mmCIF file of C-alpha atoms and ligand atoms in Angstrom:
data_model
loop_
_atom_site.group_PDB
_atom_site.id
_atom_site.type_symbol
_atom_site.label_atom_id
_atom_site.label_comp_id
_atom_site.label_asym_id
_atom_site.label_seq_id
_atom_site.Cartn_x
_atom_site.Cartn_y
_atom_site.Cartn_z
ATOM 1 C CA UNK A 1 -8.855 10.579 -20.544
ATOM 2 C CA UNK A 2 -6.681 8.966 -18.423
ATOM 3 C CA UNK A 3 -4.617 5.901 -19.411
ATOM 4 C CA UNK A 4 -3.949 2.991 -17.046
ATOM 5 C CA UNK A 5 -1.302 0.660 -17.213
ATOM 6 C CA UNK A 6 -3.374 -2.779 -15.699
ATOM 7 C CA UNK A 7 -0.629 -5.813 -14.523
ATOM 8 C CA UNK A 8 -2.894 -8.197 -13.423
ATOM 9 C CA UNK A 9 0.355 -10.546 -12.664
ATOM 10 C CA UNK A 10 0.384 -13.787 -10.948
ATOM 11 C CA UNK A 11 -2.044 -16.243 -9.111
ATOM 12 C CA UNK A 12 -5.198 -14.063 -8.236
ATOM 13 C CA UNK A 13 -4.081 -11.346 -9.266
ATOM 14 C CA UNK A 14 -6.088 -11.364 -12.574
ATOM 15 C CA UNK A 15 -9.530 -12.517 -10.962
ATOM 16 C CA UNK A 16 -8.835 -9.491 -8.354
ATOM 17 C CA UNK A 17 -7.910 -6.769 -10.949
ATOM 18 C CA UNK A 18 -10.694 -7.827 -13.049
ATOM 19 C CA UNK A 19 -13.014 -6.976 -10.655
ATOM 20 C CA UNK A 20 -11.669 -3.581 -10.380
ATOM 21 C CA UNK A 21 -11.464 -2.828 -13.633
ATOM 22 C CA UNK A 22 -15.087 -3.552 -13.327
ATOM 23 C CA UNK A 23 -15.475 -1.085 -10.439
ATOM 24 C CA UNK A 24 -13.415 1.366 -12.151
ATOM 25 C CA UNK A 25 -15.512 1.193 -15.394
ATOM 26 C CA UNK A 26 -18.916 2.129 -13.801
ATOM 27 C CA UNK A 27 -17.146 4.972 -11.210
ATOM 28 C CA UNK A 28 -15.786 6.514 -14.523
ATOM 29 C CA UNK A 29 -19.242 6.284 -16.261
ATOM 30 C CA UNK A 30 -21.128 7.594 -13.460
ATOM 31 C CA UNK A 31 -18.386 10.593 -12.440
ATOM 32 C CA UNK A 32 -18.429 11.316 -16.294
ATOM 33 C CA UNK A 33 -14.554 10.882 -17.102
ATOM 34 C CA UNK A 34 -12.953 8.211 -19.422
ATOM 35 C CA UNK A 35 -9.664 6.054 -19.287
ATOM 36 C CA UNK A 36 -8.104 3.778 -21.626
ATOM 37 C CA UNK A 37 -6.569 0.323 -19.727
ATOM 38 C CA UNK A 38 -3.707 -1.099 -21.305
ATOM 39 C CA UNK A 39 -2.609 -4.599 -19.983
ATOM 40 C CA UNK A 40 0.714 -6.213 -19.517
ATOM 41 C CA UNK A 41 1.426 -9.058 -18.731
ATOM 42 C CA UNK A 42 4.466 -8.838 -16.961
ATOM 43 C CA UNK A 43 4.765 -11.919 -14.227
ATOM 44 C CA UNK A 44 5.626 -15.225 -13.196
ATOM 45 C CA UNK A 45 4.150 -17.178 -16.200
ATOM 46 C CA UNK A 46 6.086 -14.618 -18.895
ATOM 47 C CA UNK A 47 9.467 -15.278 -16.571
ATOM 48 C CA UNK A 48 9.317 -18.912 -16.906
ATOM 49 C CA UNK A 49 8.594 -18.691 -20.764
ATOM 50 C CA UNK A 50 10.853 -16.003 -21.621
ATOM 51 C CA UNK A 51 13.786 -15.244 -18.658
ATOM 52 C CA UNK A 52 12.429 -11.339 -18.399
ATOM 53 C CA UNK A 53 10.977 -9.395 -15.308
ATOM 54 C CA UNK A 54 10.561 -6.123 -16.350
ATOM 55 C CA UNK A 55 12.901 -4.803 -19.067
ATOM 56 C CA UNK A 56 14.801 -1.117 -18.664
ATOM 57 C CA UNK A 57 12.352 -0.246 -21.586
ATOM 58 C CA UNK A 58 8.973 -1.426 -20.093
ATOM 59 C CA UNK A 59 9.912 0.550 -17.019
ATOM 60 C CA UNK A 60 10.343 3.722 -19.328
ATOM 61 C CA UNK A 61 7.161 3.062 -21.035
ATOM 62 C CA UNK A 62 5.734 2.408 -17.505
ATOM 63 C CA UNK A 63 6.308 6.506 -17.236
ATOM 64 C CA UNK A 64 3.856 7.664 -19.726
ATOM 65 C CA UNK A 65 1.120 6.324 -17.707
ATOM 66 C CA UNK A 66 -1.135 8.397 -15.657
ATOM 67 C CA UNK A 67 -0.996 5.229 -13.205
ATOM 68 C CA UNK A 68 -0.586 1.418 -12.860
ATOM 69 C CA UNK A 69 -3.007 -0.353 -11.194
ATOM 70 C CA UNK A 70 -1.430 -4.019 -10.094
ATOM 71 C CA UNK A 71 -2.872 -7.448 -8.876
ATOM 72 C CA UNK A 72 0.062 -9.281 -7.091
ATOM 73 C CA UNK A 73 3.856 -10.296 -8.032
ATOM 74 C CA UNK A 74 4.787 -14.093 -6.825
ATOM 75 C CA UNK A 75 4.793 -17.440 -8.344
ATOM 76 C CA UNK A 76 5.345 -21.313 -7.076
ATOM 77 C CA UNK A 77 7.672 -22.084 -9.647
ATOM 78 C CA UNK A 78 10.040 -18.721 -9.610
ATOM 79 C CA UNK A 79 12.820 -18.702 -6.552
ATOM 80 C CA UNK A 80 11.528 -15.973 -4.104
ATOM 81 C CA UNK A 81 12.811 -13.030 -4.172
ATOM 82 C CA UNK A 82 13.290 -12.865 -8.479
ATOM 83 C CA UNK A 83 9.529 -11.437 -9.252
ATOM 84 C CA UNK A 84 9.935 -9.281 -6.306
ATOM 85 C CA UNK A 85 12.804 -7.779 -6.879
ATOM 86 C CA UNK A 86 12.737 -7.986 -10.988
ATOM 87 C CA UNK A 87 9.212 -6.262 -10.931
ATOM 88 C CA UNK A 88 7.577 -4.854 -7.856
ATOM 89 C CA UNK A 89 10.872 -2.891 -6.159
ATOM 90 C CA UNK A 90 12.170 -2.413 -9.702
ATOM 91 C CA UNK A 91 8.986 -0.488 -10.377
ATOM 92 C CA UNK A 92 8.705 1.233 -6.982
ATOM 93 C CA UNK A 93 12.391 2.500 -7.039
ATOM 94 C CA UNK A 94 12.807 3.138 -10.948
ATOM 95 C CA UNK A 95 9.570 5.218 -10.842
ATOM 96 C CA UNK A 96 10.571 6.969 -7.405
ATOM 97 C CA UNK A 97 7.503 5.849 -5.946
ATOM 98 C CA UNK A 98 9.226 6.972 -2.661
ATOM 99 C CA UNK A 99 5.928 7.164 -0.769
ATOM 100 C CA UNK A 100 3.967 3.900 0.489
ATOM 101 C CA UNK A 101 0.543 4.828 1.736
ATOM 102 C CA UNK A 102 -1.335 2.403 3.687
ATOM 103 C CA UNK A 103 -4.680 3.143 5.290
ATOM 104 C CA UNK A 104 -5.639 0.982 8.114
ATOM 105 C CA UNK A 105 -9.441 1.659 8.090
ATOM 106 C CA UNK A 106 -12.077 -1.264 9.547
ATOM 107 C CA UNK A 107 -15.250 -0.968 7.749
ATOM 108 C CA UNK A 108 -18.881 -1.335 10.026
ATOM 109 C CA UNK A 109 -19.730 -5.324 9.150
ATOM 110 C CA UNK A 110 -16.290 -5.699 9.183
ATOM 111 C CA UNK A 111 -14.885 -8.666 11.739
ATOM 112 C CA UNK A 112 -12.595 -7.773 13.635
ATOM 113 C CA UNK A 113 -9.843 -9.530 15.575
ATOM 114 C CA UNK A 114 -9.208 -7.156 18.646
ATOM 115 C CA UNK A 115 -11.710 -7.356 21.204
ATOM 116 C CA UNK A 116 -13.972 -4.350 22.371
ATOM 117 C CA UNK A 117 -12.538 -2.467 18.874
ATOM 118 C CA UNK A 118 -14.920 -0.702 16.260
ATOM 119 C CA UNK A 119 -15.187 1.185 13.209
ATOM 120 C CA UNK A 120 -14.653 4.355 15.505
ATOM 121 C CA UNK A 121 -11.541 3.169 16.537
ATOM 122 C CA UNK A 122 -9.548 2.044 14.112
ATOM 123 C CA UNK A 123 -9.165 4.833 11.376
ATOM 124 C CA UNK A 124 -5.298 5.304 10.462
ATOM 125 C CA UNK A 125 -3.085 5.809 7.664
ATOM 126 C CA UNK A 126 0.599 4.602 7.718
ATOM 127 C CA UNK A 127 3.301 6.681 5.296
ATOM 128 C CA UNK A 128 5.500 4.079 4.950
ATOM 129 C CA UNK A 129 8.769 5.451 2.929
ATOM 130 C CA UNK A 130 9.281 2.989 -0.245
ATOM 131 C CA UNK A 131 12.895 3.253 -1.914
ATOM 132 C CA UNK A 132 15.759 3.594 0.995
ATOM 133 C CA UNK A 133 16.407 1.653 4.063
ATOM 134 C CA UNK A 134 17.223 -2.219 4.440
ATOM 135 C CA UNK A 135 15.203 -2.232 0.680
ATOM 136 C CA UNK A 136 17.836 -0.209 -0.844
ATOM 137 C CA UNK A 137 19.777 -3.378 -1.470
ATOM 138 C CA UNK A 138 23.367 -2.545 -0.388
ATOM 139 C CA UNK A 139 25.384 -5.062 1.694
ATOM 140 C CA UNK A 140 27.350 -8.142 0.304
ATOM 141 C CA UNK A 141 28.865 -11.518 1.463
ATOM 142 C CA UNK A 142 32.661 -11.610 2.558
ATOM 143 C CA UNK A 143 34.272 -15.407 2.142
ATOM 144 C CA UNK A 144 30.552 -16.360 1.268
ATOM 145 C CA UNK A 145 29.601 -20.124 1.786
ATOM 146 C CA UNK A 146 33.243 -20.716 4.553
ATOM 147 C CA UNK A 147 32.398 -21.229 7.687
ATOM 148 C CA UNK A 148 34.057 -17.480 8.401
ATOM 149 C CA UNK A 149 31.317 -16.106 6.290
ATOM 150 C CA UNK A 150 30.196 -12.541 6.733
ATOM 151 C CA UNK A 151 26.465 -10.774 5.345
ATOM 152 C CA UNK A 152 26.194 -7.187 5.402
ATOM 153 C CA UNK A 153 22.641 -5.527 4.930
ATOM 154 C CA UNK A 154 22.984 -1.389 5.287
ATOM 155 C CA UNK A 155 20.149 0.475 6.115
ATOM 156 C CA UNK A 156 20.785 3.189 3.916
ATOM 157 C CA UNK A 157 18.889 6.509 4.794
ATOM 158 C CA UNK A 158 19.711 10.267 3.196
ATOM 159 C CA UNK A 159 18.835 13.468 4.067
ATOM 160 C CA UNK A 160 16.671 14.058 1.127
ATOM 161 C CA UNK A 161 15.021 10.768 1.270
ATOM 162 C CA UNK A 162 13.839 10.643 5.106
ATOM 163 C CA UNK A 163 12.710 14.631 4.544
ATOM 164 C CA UNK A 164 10.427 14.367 1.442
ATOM 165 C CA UNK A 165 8.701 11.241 3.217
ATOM 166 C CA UNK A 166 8.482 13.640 6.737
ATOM 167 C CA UNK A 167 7.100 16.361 4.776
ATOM 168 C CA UNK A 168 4.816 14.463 2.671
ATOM 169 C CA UNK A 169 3.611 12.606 5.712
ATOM 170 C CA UNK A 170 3.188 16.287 7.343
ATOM 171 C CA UNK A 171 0.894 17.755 4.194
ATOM 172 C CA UNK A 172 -1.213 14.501 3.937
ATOM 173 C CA UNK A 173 -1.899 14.297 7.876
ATOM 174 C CA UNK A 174 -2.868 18.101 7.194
ATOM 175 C CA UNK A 175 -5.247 17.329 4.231
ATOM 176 C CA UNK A 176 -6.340 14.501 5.872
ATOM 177 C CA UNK A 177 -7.652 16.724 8.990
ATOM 178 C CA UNK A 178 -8.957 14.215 11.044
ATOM 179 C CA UNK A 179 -6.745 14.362 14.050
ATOM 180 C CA UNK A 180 -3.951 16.373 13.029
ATOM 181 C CA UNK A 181 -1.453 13.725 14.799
ATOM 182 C CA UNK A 182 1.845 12.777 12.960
ATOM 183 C CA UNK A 183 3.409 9.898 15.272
ATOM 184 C CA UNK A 184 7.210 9.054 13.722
ATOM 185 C CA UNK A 185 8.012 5.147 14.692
ATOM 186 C CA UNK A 186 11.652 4.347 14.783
ATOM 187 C CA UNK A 187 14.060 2.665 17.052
ATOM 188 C CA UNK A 188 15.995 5.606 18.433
ATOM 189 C CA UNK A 189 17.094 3.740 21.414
ATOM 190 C CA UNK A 190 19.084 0.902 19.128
ATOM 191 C CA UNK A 191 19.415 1.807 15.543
ATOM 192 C CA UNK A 192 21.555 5.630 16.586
ATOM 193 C CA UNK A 193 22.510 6.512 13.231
ATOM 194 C CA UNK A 194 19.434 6.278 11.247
ATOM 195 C CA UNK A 195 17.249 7.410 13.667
ATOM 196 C CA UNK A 196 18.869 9.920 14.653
ATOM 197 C CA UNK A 197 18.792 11.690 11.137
ATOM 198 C CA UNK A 198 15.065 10.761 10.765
ATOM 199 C CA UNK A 199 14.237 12.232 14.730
ATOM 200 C CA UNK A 200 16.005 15.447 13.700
ATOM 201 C CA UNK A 201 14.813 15.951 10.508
ATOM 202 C CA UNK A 202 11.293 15.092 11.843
ATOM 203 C CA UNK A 203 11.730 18.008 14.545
ATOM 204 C CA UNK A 204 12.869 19.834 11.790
ATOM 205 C CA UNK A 205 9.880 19.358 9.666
ATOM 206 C CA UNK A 206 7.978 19.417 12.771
ATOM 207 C CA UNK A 207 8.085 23.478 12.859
ATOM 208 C CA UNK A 208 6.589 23.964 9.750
ATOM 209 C CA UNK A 209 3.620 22.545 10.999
ATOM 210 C CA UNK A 210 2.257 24.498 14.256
ATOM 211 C CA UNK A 211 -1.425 22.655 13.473
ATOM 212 C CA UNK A 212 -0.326 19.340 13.713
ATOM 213 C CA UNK A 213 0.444 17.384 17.310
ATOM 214 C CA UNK A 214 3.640 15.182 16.626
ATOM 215 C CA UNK A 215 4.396 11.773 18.775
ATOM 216 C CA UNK A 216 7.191 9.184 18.516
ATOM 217 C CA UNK A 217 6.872 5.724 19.780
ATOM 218 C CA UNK A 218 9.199 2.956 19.012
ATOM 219 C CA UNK A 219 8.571 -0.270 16.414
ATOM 220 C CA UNK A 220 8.192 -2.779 18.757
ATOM 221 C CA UNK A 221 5.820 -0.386 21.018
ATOM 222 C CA UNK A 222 3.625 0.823 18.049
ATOM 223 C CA UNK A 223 3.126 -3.302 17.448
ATOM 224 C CA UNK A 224 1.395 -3.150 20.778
ATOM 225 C CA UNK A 225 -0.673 -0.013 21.037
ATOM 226 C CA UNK A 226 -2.216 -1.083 16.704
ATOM 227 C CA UNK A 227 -3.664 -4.310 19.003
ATOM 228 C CA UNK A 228 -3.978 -2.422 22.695
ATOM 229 C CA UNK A 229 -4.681 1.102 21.591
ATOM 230 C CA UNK A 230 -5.919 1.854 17.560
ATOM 231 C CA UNK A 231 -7.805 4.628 18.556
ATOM 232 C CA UNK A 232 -4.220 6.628 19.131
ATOM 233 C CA UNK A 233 -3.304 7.227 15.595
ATOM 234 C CA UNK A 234 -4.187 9.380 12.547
ATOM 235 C CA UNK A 235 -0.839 8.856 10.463
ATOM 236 C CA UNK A 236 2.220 6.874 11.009
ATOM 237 C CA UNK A 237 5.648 8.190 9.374
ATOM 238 C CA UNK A 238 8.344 5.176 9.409
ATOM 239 C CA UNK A 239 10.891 4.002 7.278
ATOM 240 C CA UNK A 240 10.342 1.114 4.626
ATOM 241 C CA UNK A 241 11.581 -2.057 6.592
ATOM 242 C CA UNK A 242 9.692 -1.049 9.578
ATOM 243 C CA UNK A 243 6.555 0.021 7.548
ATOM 244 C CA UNK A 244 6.404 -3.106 5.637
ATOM 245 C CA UNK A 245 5.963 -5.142 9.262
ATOM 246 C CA UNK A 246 4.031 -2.460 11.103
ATOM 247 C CA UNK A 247 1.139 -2.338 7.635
ATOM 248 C CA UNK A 248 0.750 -6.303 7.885
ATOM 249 C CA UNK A 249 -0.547 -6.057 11.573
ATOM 250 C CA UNK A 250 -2.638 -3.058 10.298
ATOM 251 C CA UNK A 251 -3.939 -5.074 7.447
ATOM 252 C CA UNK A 252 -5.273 -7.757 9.940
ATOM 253 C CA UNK A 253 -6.814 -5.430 12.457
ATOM 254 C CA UNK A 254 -9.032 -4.067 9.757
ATOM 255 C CA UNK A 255 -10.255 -7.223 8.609
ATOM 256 C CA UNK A 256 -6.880 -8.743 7.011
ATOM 257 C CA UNK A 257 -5.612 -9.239 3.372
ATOM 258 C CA UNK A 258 -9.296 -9.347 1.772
ATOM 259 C CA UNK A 259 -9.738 -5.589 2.000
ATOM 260 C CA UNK A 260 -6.102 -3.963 2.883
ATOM 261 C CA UNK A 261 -4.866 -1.938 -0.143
ATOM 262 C CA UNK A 262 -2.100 0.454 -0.613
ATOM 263 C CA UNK A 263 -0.603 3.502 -2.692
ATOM 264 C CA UNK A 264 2.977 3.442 -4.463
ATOM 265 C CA UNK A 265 3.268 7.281 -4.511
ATOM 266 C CA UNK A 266 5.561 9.878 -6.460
ATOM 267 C CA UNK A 267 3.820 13.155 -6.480
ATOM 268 C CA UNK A 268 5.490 14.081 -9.513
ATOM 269 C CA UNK A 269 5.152 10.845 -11.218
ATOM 270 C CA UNK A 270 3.460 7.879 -11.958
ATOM 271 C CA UNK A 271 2.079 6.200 -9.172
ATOM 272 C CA UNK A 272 0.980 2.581 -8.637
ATOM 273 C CA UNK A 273 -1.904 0.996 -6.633
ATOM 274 C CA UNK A 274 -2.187 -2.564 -5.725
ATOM 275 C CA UNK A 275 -3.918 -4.386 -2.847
ATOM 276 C CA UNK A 276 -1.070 -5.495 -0.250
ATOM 277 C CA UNK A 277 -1.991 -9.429 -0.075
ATOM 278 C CA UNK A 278 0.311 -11.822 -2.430
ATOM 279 C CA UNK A 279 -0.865 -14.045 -4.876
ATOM 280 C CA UNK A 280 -2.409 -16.542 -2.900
ATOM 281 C CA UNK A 281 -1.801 -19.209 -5.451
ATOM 282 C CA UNK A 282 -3.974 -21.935 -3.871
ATOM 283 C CA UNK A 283 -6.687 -19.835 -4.385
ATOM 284 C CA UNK A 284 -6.054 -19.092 -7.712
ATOM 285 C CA UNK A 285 -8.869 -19.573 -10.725
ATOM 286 C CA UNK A 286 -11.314 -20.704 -7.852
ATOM 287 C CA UNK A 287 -13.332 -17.435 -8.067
ATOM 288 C CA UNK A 288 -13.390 -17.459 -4.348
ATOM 289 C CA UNK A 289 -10.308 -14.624 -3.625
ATOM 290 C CA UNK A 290 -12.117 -11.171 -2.005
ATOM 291 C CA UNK A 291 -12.124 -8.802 -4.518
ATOM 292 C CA UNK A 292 -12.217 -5.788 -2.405
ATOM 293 C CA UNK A 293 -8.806 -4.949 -1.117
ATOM 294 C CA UNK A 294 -8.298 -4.564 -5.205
ATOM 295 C CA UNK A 295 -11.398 -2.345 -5.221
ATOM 296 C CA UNK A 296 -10.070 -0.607 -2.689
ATOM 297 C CA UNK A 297 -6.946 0.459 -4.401
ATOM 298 C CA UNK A 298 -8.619 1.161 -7.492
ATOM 299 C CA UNK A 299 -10.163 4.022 -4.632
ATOM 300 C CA UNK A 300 -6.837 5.191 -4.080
ATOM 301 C CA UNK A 301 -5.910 5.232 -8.015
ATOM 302 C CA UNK A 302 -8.992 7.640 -8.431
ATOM 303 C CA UNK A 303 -8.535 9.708 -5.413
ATOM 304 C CA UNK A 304 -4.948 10.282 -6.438
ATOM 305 C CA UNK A 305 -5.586 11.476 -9.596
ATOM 306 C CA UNK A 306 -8.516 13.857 -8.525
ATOM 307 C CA UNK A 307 -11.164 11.999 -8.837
ATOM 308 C CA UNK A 308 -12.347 12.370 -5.810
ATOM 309 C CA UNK A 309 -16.324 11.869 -6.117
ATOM 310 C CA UNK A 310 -15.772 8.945 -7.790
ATOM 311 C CA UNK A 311 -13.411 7.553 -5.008
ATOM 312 C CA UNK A 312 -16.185 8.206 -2.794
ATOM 313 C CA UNK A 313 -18.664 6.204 -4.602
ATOM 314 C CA UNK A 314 -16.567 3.113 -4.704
ATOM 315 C CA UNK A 315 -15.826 3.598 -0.833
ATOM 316 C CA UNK A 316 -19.116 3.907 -0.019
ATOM 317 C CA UNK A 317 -20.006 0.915 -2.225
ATOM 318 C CA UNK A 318 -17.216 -1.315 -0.577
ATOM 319 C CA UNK A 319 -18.455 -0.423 2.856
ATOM 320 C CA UNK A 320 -22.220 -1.568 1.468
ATOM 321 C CA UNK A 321 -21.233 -4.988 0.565
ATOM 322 C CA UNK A 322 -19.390 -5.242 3.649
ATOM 323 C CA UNK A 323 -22.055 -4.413 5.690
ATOM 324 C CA UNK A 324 -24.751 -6.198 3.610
ATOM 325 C CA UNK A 325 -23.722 -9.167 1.604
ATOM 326 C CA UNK A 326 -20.398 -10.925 2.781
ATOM 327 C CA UNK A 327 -19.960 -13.212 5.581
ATOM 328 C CA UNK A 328 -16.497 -13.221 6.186
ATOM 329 C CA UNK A 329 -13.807 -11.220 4.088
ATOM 330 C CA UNK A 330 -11.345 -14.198 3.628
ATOM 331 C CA UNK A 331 -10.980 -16.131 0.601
ATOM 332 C CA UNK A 332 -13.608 -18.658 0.312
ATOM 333 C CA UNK A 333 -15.572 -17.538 3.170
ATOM 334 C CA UNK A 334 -17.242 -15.256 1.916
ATOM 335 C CA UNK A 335 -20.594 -16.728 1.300
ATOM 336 C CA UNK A 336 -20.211 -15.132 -2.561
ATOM 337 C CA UNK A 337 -18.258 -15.473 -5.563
ATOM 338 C CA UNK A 338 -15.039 -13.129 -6.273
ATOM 339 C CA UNK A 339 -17.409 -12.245 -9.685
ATOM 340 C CA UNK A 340 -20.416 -11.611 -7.329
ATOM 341 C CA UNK A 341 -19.007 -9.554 -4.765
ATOM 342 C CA UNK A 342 -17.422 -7.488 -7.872
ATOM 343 C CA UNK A 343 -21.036 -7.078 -9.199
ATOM 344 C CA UNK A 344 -22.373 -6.101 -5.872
ATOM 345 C CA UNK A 345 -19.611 -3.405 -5.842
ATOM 346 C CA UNK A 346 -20.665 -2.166 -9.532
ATOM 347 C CA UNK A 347 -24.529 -2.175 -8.887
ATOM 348 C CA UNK A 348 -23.503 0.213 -5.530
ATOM 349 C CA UNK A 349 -21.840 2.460 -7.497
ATOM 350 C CA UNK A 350 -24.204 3.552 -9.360
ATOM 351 C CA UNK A 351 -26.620 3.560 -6.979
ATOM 352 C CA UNK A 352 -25.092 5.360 -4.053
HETATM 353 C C1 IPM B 401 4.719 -5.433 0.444
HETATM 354 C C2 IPM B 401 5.401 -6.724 0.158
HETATM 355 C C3 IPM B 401 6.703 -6.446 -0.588
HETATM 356 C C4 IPM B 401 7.566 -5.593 0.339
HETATM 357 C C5 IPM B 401 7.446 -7.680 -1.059
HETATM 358 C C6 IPM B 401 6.586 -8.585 -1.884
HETATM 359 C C7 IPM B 401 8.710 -7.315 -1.812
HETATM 360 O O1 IPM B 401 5.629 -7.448 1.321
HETATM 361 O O2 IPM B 401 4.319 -4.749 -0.506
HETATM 362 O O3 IPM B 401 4.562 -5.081 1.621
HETATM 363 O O4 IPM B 401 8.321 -6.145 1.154
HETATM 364 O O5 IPM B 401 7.490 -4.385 0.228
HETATM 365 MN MN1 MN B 402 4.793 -6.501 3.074
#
């Protein structure tokens, strides 16, 4: 029995995370294994009516959880940057989810924006490390608001941090086995101090690992060879500034925000899954928002917790309806309802 926090949160969020509740539901019945959701409804609405994010307490109860599957943080009304940082990092960092994992995988019936680029070339996972860096939120103002004003933002990077991401990156590209290719993406040739501990400790790692081929390339290169050159990469180690840029421009070259999903990880805790687009609040109670990067991450929720013939079925299913039913995977383009496509997904469940 395993029990799920669910936090639909804001704008579509709830329409997506219904639908994979739904998918989860029939993968459980059909693999034979039961879970108990329990929802919260931490977001923008409960902000405006009651000033909280997420409490120090709800983030301790958050630990009891075998995993938290989430819709999307962000509302019109609440100053960026409050939800964000009050829920979704809060979460991420208080948790240690110090792993982001981010496949990059286009689907066959899948459009894609690069030209001459198929299924068979774009296959890729990036490990994007998820609590140090720019993110870890030290810095300040000096004389703020003079016209002698001074912001600092520190990158802040530690031994321990940059080598549990390296060697977690090294084991999954292992247990992955589809290339055996690690590349690290950095900015050695700029950014001296941090990259310089995360090129060493890479090497480091590196020699643990005689079966796996290691590559570097820098940020602004890697942007280039995800639209020249997809076919290059297995996995993707970076740090979490340059991860969060490098995973949209994955997202969109395997069919954008309608199907990109991603894993908050800590091996030894609870994780979190959510699909990586926002809220998208002008699509909100339309039942026209793609369902399927939600789906998707309810596939990573069940893989990670070793369910691993279920996360098949709901792969397999996704990759049906993409191939079969949808027109388009953007919001309202689809040529079917958010509820449809989720009952497409169910009905392939159980039947692949
Ligand atoms: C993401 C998002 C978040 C991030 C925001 C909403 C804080 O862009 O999950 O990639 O920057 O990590
Ligand atoms: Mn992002």
């Amino acid at each position: 029995m395993y029990r799920i926090a669910v936090i639909p949160g804001d704008g579509t969020g709830p329409e997506v995370v219904r639908e994979g509740v739904k998918a989860l539901e029939a993968a459980a019945e059909v693999a034979g294994f039961d879970f108990q959701p329990t929802f919260l409804d931490y977001g923008g609405d409960r902000y405006l009516r009651t000033g909280l994010t997420l409490t120090d307490e709800e983030l301790e109860e958050l630990r009891a959880f075998d995993a938290i599957f989430l819709g999307a943080i962000g509302h019109p009304d609440v100053k960026p940057g409050i939800l964000e940082q009050g829920i979704l990092l809060k979460i991420r960092f208080g948790l240690d989810q110090y792993i982001n994992l981010r496949p990059v995988k286009l689907y066959p019936g899948v459009e894609c924006p690069l030209k001459d680029k198929g299924p068979e070339d774009i296959d890729f996972v990036v490990v994007r490390e998820n609590t140090e860096g720019l993110y870890a939120g030290t810095g300040g103002f000096l004389r703020k608001g003079t016209p002698d004003e001074v912001a600092v933002q520190e990158s802040v990077n530690t031994r321990k941090g940059v080598e549990r991401c390296i060697r977690f990156a090294f084991e999954y590209c292992r247990r992955r086995d589809k290339e055996r290719k690690l590349t690290l993406c950095g900015k050695t040739n700029v950014l001296t101090y941090a990259w310089d501990l995360w090129e060493r400790t890479f090497r480091e790692v590196a020699a643990e690992y005689p079966d796996i081929t290691t590559d570097y390339a820098h940020v602004d290169a890697i942007c280039m060879w995800f639209v020249k050159n997809p076919e290059w990469f297995d996995v993707v180690v970076t740090d979490n500034m340059f991860g969060d840029i490098i995973t949209d421009l994955g997202a969109i070259i395997q069919g954008g925000m309608g199907i990109a999903a991603g894993g908050n990880i800590n091996p030894q805790g609870t994780s979190m899954f959510e699909p990586i687009g926002g809220s998208a609040p002008k699509y909100t109670g339309k039942n026209v928002i793609n369902p399927l990067a939600a789906i998707c991450a309810v596939q990573m929720m069940l893989d990670h917790l070793g369910e691993g013939e279920a996360a098949e079925r709901v792969e397999r299913a996704v990759m049906r309806v993409c191939e079969r039913d949808i027109r388009s995977l953007s919001a309202g383009k689809m040529g079917k309802s958010t509820t449809e496509v989720g009952d497409l997904v169910v009905k392939y469940i159980r039947e692949v």
